[in-house]
Short mmCIF file of C-alpha atoms and ligand atoms in Angstrom, two decimals:
data_model
loop_
_atom_site.label_atom_id
_atom_site.label_comp_id
_atom_site.label_asym_id
_atom_site.label_seq_id
_atom_site.Cartn_x
_atom_site.Cartn_y
_atom_site.Cartn_z
CA MET A 1 100.08 128.42 108.64
CA VAL A 2 100.47 126.02 105.72
CA PRO A 3 98.94 122.58 106.35
CA PHE A 4 100.49 119.49 104.79
CA LEU A 5 97.08 118.52 103.41
CA ASP A 6 93.71 120.29 103.67
CA LEU A 7 90.84 117.87 103.10
CA GLN A 8 88.28 120.43 104.29
CA ALA A 9 89.05 122.73 101.35
CA GLN A 10 88.32 119.85 98.96
CA MET A 11 85.15 118.85 100.79
CA ALA A 12 83.84 122.42 100.70
CA GLU A 13 84.05 122.36 96.89
CA ILE A 14 82.03 119.13 96.50
CA ARG A 15 79.91 119.12 99.66
CA ALA A 16 76.50 119.54 97.99
CA ASP A 17 77.18 116.65 95.60
CA VAL A 18 78.46 114.47 98.44
CA ASP A 19 75.37 115.17 100.55
CA ALA A 20 73.13 114.21 97.62
CA ALA A 21 75.11 111.01 97.01
CA LEU A 22 74.91 109.98 100.66
CA LYS A 23 71.15 110.60 100.63
CA ARG A 24 70.83 108.47 97.46
CA VAL A 25 72.55 105.54 99.20
CA LEU A 26 70.48 105.96 102.38
CA ASP A 27 67.26 106.06 100.34
CA SER A 28 68.25 102.94 98.39
CA CYS A 29 69.41 100.96 101.45
CA ARG A 30 71.92 99.25 99.11
CA PHE A 31 74.87 99.65 101.46
CA VAL A 32 77.43 97.13 100.19
CA LEU A 33 78.63 96.86 96.54
CA GLY A 34 75.46 97.45 94.47
CA PRO A 35 74.80 99.96 91.67
CA GLU A 36 76.94 102.85 93.04
CA VAL A 37 80.04 100.67 93.40
CA GLU A 38 79.43 99.07 90.01
CA ALA A 39 79.12 102.48 88.36
CA PHE A 40 82.31 103.61 90.08
CA GLU A 41 84.13 100.51 88.84
CA ASN A 42 83.07 101.23 85.25
CA GLU A 43 84.09 104.87 85.51
CA PHE A 44 87.45 103.96 87.06
CA SER A 45 88.11 101.41 84.28
CA GLU A 46 87.69 104.16 81.72
CA PHE A 47 89.90 106.52 83.72
CA SER A 48 92.70 103.96 84.08
CA GLN A 49 92.51 102.54 80.53
CA CYS A 50 91.64 99.08 81.87
CA LYS A 51 88.96 96.50 81.04
CA ASN A 52 88.11 95.52 84.61
CA SER A 53 88.00 97.26 87.96
CA ILE A 54 87.26 95.36 91.17
CA ALA A 55 86.47 97.64 94.10
CA VAL A 56 87.51 96.50 97.58
CA ASN A 57 87.70 97.89 101.11
CA SER A 58 91.33 99.13 101.10
CA GLY A 59 94.50 99.35 99.06
CA THR A 60 96.01 96.69 101.27
CA SER A 61 93.12 94.33 100.42
CA ALA A 62 93.64 95.15 96.74
CA LEU A 63 97.28 94.01 96.97
CA HIS A 64 96.39 90.94 99.04
CA LEU A 65 93.73 89.79 96.56
CA ALA A 66 95.91 90.58 93.52
CA LEU A 67 98.54 88.21 94.93
CA LEU A 68 95.95 85.53 95.83
CA SER A 69 94.38 85.75 92.36
CA LEU A 70 97.75 84.64 90.96
CA GLY A 71 97.75 81.67 93.34
CA ILE A 72 100.65 83.01 95.42
CA GLY A 73 101.22 81.46 98.85
CA PRO A 74 103.76 79.91 101.21
CA GLY A 75 107.06 78.95 99.58
CA ASP A 76 106.71 81.59 96.85
CA GLU A 77 108.80 84.74 96.52
CA VAL A 78 107.63 88.19 95.46
CA VAL A 79 110.17 90.80 94.39
CA THR A 80 109.43 94.39 95.45
CA VAL A 81 111.13 97.46 96.94
CA SER A 82 111.89 98.22 100.56
CA MET A 83 111.28 101.94 99.95
CA THR A 84 107.48 101.82 100.17
CA PHE A 85 104.64 102.05 102.64
CA VAL A 86 104.63 98.94 104.84
CA ALA A 87 101.33 97.75 103.30
CA THR A 88 103.04 96.56 100.09
CA VAL A 89 105.14 94.15 102.12
CA ALA A 90 102.41 93.25 104.61
CA ALA A 91 100.13 92.12 101.77
CA ILE A 92 102.83 89.75 100.51
CA ARG A 93 103.25 88.33 103.99
CA TYR A 94 99.47 87.83 104.44
CA THR A 95 99.69 85.22 101.67
CA GLY A 96 102.58 83.40 103.38
CA ALA A 97 104.95 84.28 100.52
CA THR A 98 108.38 85.84 101.14
CA PRO A 99 109.15 89.42 100.05
CA VAL A 100 112.49 89.84 98.26
CA PHE A 101 113.75 93.41 98.08
CA VAL A 102 115.67 95.34 95.47
CA ASP A 103 116.88 98.92 95.81
CA VAL A 104 115.31 101.96 94.12
CA GLU A 105 116.84 104.11 91.39
CA PRO A 106 118.64 107.25 92.60
CA GLY A 107 116.55 110.02 90.93
CA ARG A 108 113.30 108.22 90.30
CA TYR A 109 112.97 106.54 93.71
CA THR A 110 111.24 103.49 92.16
CA MET A 111 112.34 99.86 91.53
CA ASP A 112 115.81 99.73 89.95
CA PRO A 113 115.31 97.53 86.87
CA SER A 114 119.04 96.79 86.68
CA GLN A 115 118.80 94.90 90.01
CA LEU A 116 115.71 92.90 89.14
CA GLU A 117 117.24 89.97 87.27
CA ALA A 118 119.59 89.10 90.14
CA ALA A 119 116.66 88.95 92.60
CA ILE A 120 114.70 86.41 90.56
CA THR A 121 114.81 82.73 91.52
CA THR A 122 112.78 79.68 90.52
CA LYS A 123 110.44 80.59 93.42
CA THR A 124 109.63 84.11 92.17
CA LYS A 125 105.90 84.31 91.44
CA ALA A 126 105.32 88.07 91.09
CA ILE A 127 107.07 91.43 90.81
CA ILE A 128 105.56 94.50 92.51
CA PRO A 129 106.96 97.86 91.39
CA VAL A 130 105.62 100.80 93.44
CA HIS A 131 104.82 104.08 91.68
CA LEU A 132 106.22 106.04 94.62
CA TYR A 133 105.14 109.65 95.34
CA GLY A 134 102.95 109.67 92.20
CA GLN A 135 105.58 108.94 89.54
CA ALA A 136 105.50 105.75 87.47
CA ALA A 137 108.34 103.27 87.91
CA ASP A 138 110.45 102.65 84.78
CA MET A 139 108.05 99.97 83.53
CA ASP A 140 109.52 98.94 80.15
CA PRO A 141 112.71 97.29 81.47
CA ILE A 142 110.74 95.82 84.42
CA LEU A 143 108.13 94.30 82.09
CA GLU A 144 110.92 93.03 79.83
CA VAL A 145 112.60 91.07 82.63
CA ALA A 146 109.19 89.84 83.83
CA ALA A 147 108.23 88.64 80.35
CA LYS A 148 111.57 86.89 79.88
CA HIS A 149 110.99 84.88 83.08
CA LYS A 150 107.18 84.66 82.60
CA ILE A 151 106.53 86.32 85.96
CA PRO A 152 103.37 88.39 86.46
CA VAL A 153 103.65 92.07 87.42
CA ILE A 154 101.42 93.76 90.02
CA GLU A 155 101.64 97.57 89.98
CA ASP A 156 101.27 99.23 93.38
CA ALA A 157 99.57 102.39 92.13
CA ALA A 158 98.24 103.44 95.55
CA GLN A 159 100.00 106.82 95.24
CA ALA A 160 99.67 107.37 91.52
CA HIS A 161 96.04 107.58 90.27
CA GLY A 162 96.23 108.92 86.72
CA ALA A 163 100.02 108.94 86.40
CA LEU A 164 101.28 108.12 82.92
CA TYR A 165 104.25 106.17 81.60
CA LYS A 166 104.90 106.78 77.90
CA GLY A 167 101.23 107.68 77.53
CA LYS A 168 100.00 104.57 79.35
CA ALA A 169 98.06 104.80 82.60
CA VAL A 170 99.54 103.20 85.70
CA GLY A 171 97.61 100.08 86.61
CA SER A 172 97.15 99.16 82.93
CA MET A 173 100.68 97.93 82.12
CA GLY A 174 101.18 95.02 84.50
CA ASP A 175 98.89 92.01 84.89
CA LEU A 176 97.19 93.74 87.81
CA GLY A 177 97.12 97.27 89.26
CA CYS A 178 96.31 98.12 92.87
CA PHE A 179 94.89 101.44 94.04
CA SER A 180 94.11 102.88 97.47
CA PHE A 181 91.39 105.41 98.25
CA TYR A 182 92.58 106.18 101.77
CA PRO A 183 91.38 109.78 102.44
CA GLY A 184 94.82 111.34 101.96
CA LYS A 185 95.50 109.72 98.56
CA ASN A 186 95.04 111.72 95.33
CA LEU A 187 91.62 110.08 94.96
CA GLY A 188 90.41 109.57 98.52
CA ALA A 189 87.22 108.13 99.96
CA CYS A 190 85.52 109.36 103.14
CA GLY A 191 86.76 106.23 104.85
CA GLU A 192 88.67 103.23 103.52
CA GLY A 193 88.66 101.94 99.95
CA GLY A 194 90.75 100.25 97.29
CA LEU A 195 90.53 98.75 93.83
CA VAL A 196 92.26 96.25 91.53
CA THR A 197 92.52 96.83 87.78
CA THR A 198 93.18 94.09 85.24
CA ASN A 199 92.74 93.40 81.53
CA ASN A 200 92.63 89.65 82.23
CA GLU A 201 89.04 88.36 82.42
CA ASP A 202 89.93 85.22 84.39
CA LEU A 203 91.81 87.20 87.04
CA ALA A 204 88.89 89.66 87.20
CA ALA A 205 86.40 86.84 87.85
CA THR A 206 88.66 85.37 90.57
CA LEU A 207 89.05 88.79 92.21
CA ARG A 208 85.28 89.43 92.21
CA SER A 209 84.78 86.07 93.87
CA LEU A 210 87.61 86.47 96.41
CA ARG A 211 86.40 89.87 97.67
CA ASP A 212 82.95 88.41 98.39
CA TRP A 213 83.59 85.15 100.28
CA GLY A 214 84.80 83.20 97.27
CA GLN A 215 81.32 82.66 95.90
CA ASN A 216 80.43 82.83 92.23
CA LYS A 217 76.76 82.25 93.07
CA ARG A 218 75.13 82.80 96.45
CA TYR A 219 76.35 80.14 98.93
CA HIS A 220 78.44 78.42 96.25
CA HIS A 221 81.79 79.09 97.91
CA GLN A 222 84.43 77.78 95.52
CA LEU A 223 87.38 79.71 96.89
CA LYS A 224 88.56 80.59 100.38
CA GLY A 225 87.37 84.18 100.12
CA TYR A 226 87.27 87.31 102.24
CA ASN A 227 84.89 90.06 103.20
CA TYR A 228 86.76 92.76 101.26
CA ARG A 229 83.75 94.43 99.62
CA MET A 230 83.55 98.19 99.05
CA ASP A 231 80.66 99.92 100.78
CA ALA A 232 78.22 101.94 98.72
CA PHE A 233 78.81 105.27 100.51
CA GLN A 234 82.45 105.14 99.43
CA GLY A 235 81.52 104.12 95.88
CA ALA A 236 79.06 107.00 95.57
CA ILE A 237 81.54 109.56 96.95
CA LEU A 238 84.42 108.25 94.82
CA ARG A 239 82.26 108.68 91.68
CA ILE A 240 81.93 112.38 92.49
CA LYS A 241 85.61 112.85 93.27
CA LEU A 242 86.74 110.94 90.17
CA ARG A 243 85.06 113.61 88.00
CA HIS A 244 87.32 116.24 89.61
CA LEU A 245 90.51 114.19 89.63
CA ARG A 246 92.00 115.45 86.36
CA ASN A 247 91.56 119.07 87.48
CA TRP A 248 92.95 118.32 90.92
CA THR A 249 95.94 116.57 89.36
CA GLN A 250 96.59 119.51 87.05
CA ALA A 251 96.51 121.82 90.09
CA ARG A 252 99.08 119.60 91.86
CA GLN A 253 101.29 119.69 88.76
CA LYS A 254 100.99 123.46 88.59
CA HIS A 255 101.99 123.76 92.26
CA ALA A 256 104.96 121.45 91.63
CA ALA A 257 106.13 123.67 88.77
CA ARG A 258 105.75 126.74 90.99
CA TYR A 259 107.72 125.07 93.81
CA ARG A 260 110.50 124.32 91.29
CA ASP A 261 110.63 127.93 90.29
CA LEU A 262 110.46 129.28 93.85
CA LEU A 263 113.02 126.85 95.24
CA LYS A 264 115.52 126.67 92.36
CA ASP A 265 118.23 128.51 94.33
CA SER A 266 117.53 126.83 97.66
CA PRO A 267 119.85 124.22 99.21
CA ILE A 268 117.25 121.42 98.96
CA THR A 269 117.16 118.81 96.19
CA LEU A 270 113.96 118.94 94.16
CA PRO A 271 112.20 115.86 92.75
CA THR A 272 113.10 114.78 89.22
CA GLU A 273 110.24 114.53 86.75
CA PHE A 274 110.92 111.88 84.11
CA ALA A 275 108.13 112.77 81.71
CA VAL A 276 105.90 115.81 81.43
CA GLY A 277 102.52 114.92 82.91
CA GLY A 278 103.81 111.60 84.17
CA HIS A 279 104.04 112.64 87.80
CA VAL A 280 100.79 113.26 89.71
CA TYR A 281 102.58 114.60 92.82
CA HIS A 282 100.87 112.64 95.55
CA ILE A 283 103.98 113.73 97.47
CA PHE A 284 106.33 116.61 96.63
CA ALA A 285 109.46 114.94 97.95
CA VAL A 286 112.50 117.14 98.49
CA ARG A 287 115.82 116.13 100.09
CA HIS A 288 118.44 117.55 102.37
CA PRO A 289 121.13 115.79 104.47
CA GLN A 290 119.88 117.76 107.52
CA ARG A 291 116.27 116.85 106.95
CA ASP A 292 115.24 116.61 110.61
CA ALA A 293 116.57 120.10 111.38
CA LEU A 294 114.79 121.46 108.29
CA GLN A 295 111.50 119.87 109.31
CA LYS A 296 111.80 121.32 112.80
CA HIS A 297 112.55 124.79 111.39
CA LEU A 298 109.56 124.64 109.01
CA GLY A 299 107.31 123.47 111.83
CA GLU A 300 108.32 126.45 113.94
CA ARG A 301 107.33 128.72 111.03
CA GLY A 302 103.92 127.03 110.72
CA VAL A 303 104.78 124.99 107.62
CA HIS A 304 103.69 121.39 108.11
CA SER A 305 105.59 118.66 106.33
CA GLY A 306 105.71 114.85 106.27
CA LEU A 307 108.15 111.96 105.94
CA HIS A 308 107.55 109.25 103.32
CA TYR A 309 109.10 107.13 104.71
CA PRO A 310 111.73 107.52 107.43
CA PHE A 311 112.48 103.77 107.64
CA PRO A 312 112.70 101.42 104.64
CA VAL A 313 110.69 98.25 105.33
CA HIS A 314 113.77 96.01 105.59
CA THR A 315 114.84 97.99 108.67
CA LEU A 316 111.47 97.74 110.46
CA GLU A 317 111.17 95.58 113.54
CA ALA A 318 108.02 93.87 112.22
CA HIS A 319 109.97 92.47 109.26
CA ALA A 320 113.32 91.84 110.94
CA ASP A 321 112.64 88.10 110.57
CA LEU A 322 113.28 88.45 106.82
CA GLY A 323 116.96 88.70 107.77
CA TYR A 324 117.95 91.88 105.97
CA GLU A 325 120.54 94.21 107.42
CA LYS A 326 121.08 97.94 107.44
CA GLY A 327 123.31 98.95 104.55
CA GLN A 328 121.91 96.44 102.06
CA PHE A 329 119.87 99.02 100.12
CA PRO A 330 121.93 102.22 100.27
CA VAL A 331 119.81 104.30 97.88
CA SER A 332 116.63 103.55 99.85
CA GLU A 333 118.33 104.16 103.18
CA LYS A 334 119.79 107.51 102.10
CA LEU A 335 116.43 108.60 100.70
CA ALA A 336 114.67 107.60 103.94
CA ALA A 337 117.15 109.71 105.91
CA GLU A 338 116.93 112.79 103.67
CA GLU A 339 113.38 112.95 102.29
CA LEU A 340 110.92 115.65 103.34
CA SER A 341 107.37 115.96 101.95
CA LEU A 342 106.32 119.58 101.44
CA PRO A 343 102.65 120.67 101.56
CA MET A 344 100.88 119.41 98.42
CA PHE A 345 97.18 119.42 97.61
CA ALA A 346 95.09 120.87 94.80
CA GLU A 347 93.67 123.78 96.82
CA LEU A 348 97.09 125.21 97.86
CA LYS A 349 97.21 128.96 97.30
CA ASP A 350 100.13 130.84 95.80
CA GLU A 351 100.60 132.75 99.07
CA GLN A 352 101.05 129.42 100.81
CA LEU A 353 103.66 128.25 98.30
CA ILE A 354 105.51 131.53 98.83
CA GLU A 355 105.28 131.05 102.59
CA VAL A 356 106.97 127.64 102.21
CA GLN A 357 109.70 129.23 100.09
CA LYS A 358 110.30 131.98 102.63
CA ALA A 359 110.48 129.48 105.46
CA ILE A 360 113.11 127.47 103.58
CA GLU A 361 114.98 130.63 102.58
CA CYS A 362 115.51 131.75 106.18
CA TRP A 363 116.76 128.35 107.35
CA SER A 364 120.40 128.46 108.38
CA TYR A 365 122.15 125.11 108.43
CA ASP A 366 125.66 123.78 108.88
CA GLU A 367 127.55 123.72 105.57
C1 PLP B 1 98.47 103.77 100.94
C2 PLP B 1 99.31 102.71 100.35
C3 PLP B 1 98.94 101.36 100.40
C4 PLP B 1 97.81 100.84 101.24
O1 PLP B 1 96.57 101.36 100.99
P1 PLP B 1 95.45 101.38 102.16
O2 PLP B 1 94.23 101.83 101.42
O3 PLP B 1 95.90 102.34 103.19
O4 PLP B 1 95.31 100.00 102.68
C5 PLP B 1 99.73 100.44 99.71
N1 PLP B 1 100.84 100.83 99.04
C6 PLP B 1 101.23 102.11 99.00
C7 PLP B 1 102.46 102.46 98.22
C8 PLP B 1 100.49 103.10 99.66
O5 PLP B 1 100.91 104.37 99.62
#
């Protein structure tokens, strides 16, 4: 059997350190924010080449607060992609602003910069590219359009911890970067977690206030804030995992290279890597027009796979009120119909990669 993701293998490697960290927090009784979370923020800032990190309780909260820190609310528009996890869009809607979608690029699967200009109106208050599957969006042309119209950029880096774009870390190029530490992400907590990065000191101060009830001093509530604080257990565990992240990412990249070699003659389309080292392979996304049949076949052979994501957000019932129709974003819709996520995690063994190859090799499909 080849699991899609094996968190127990990772935990086995770090268990002693995790136990010690949990004990440290229990002994301190500092359960919310506090020294562990602060230390994690500092270490994450260094990792992501950013001046400020603000830890919160989920990636969704990170996106919500990033938008609020820019003053975004009802009547505003935020341009993003429909080919993303629903949270990107939900966070925009929490603020009362309206999401405006553009399609993704055919090989890269991220925001198509050539469609950006046409989506911008006088109401556009932010642009959110999503670094989908672990590969950075084509940031230079996106930042160029944003600068021309003086619109801030929020990077949704929830799937791309440590990914690079022309040597720059994701989360450090836009005005704000948003990360998720959901357990299955490349850097995952043992529970929920998220973080906002920014080089802007004013935005950082606003974010720190907003995550903790809008106070800058105890009981001095200046802003309508939230309880979005990170808990200390997660901070302490994330500090341990962050030290392993570069190695774990290298292992993912090695597995991706091996998959490419093993599957080069197979009928499936492999992901395109736009820069060496730039893709951190949160998801190894392959494609085939008969995706559902392929997934069923792999499942029968004990190879577990995933779908990211079978329905672009503009086709979801929850967001039907935005008024989009099927067919409006053909690249996203085709990708959603054809994408299959193969097993990908640092601890994958070569035998398992070969098992995946063999399972694909013996799949017979209609030409
Ligand atoms: C996981 C994810 C989020 C949300 O993060 P949570 O921590 O689950 O709230 C947002 N955007 C993308 C692209 C994600 O993959």
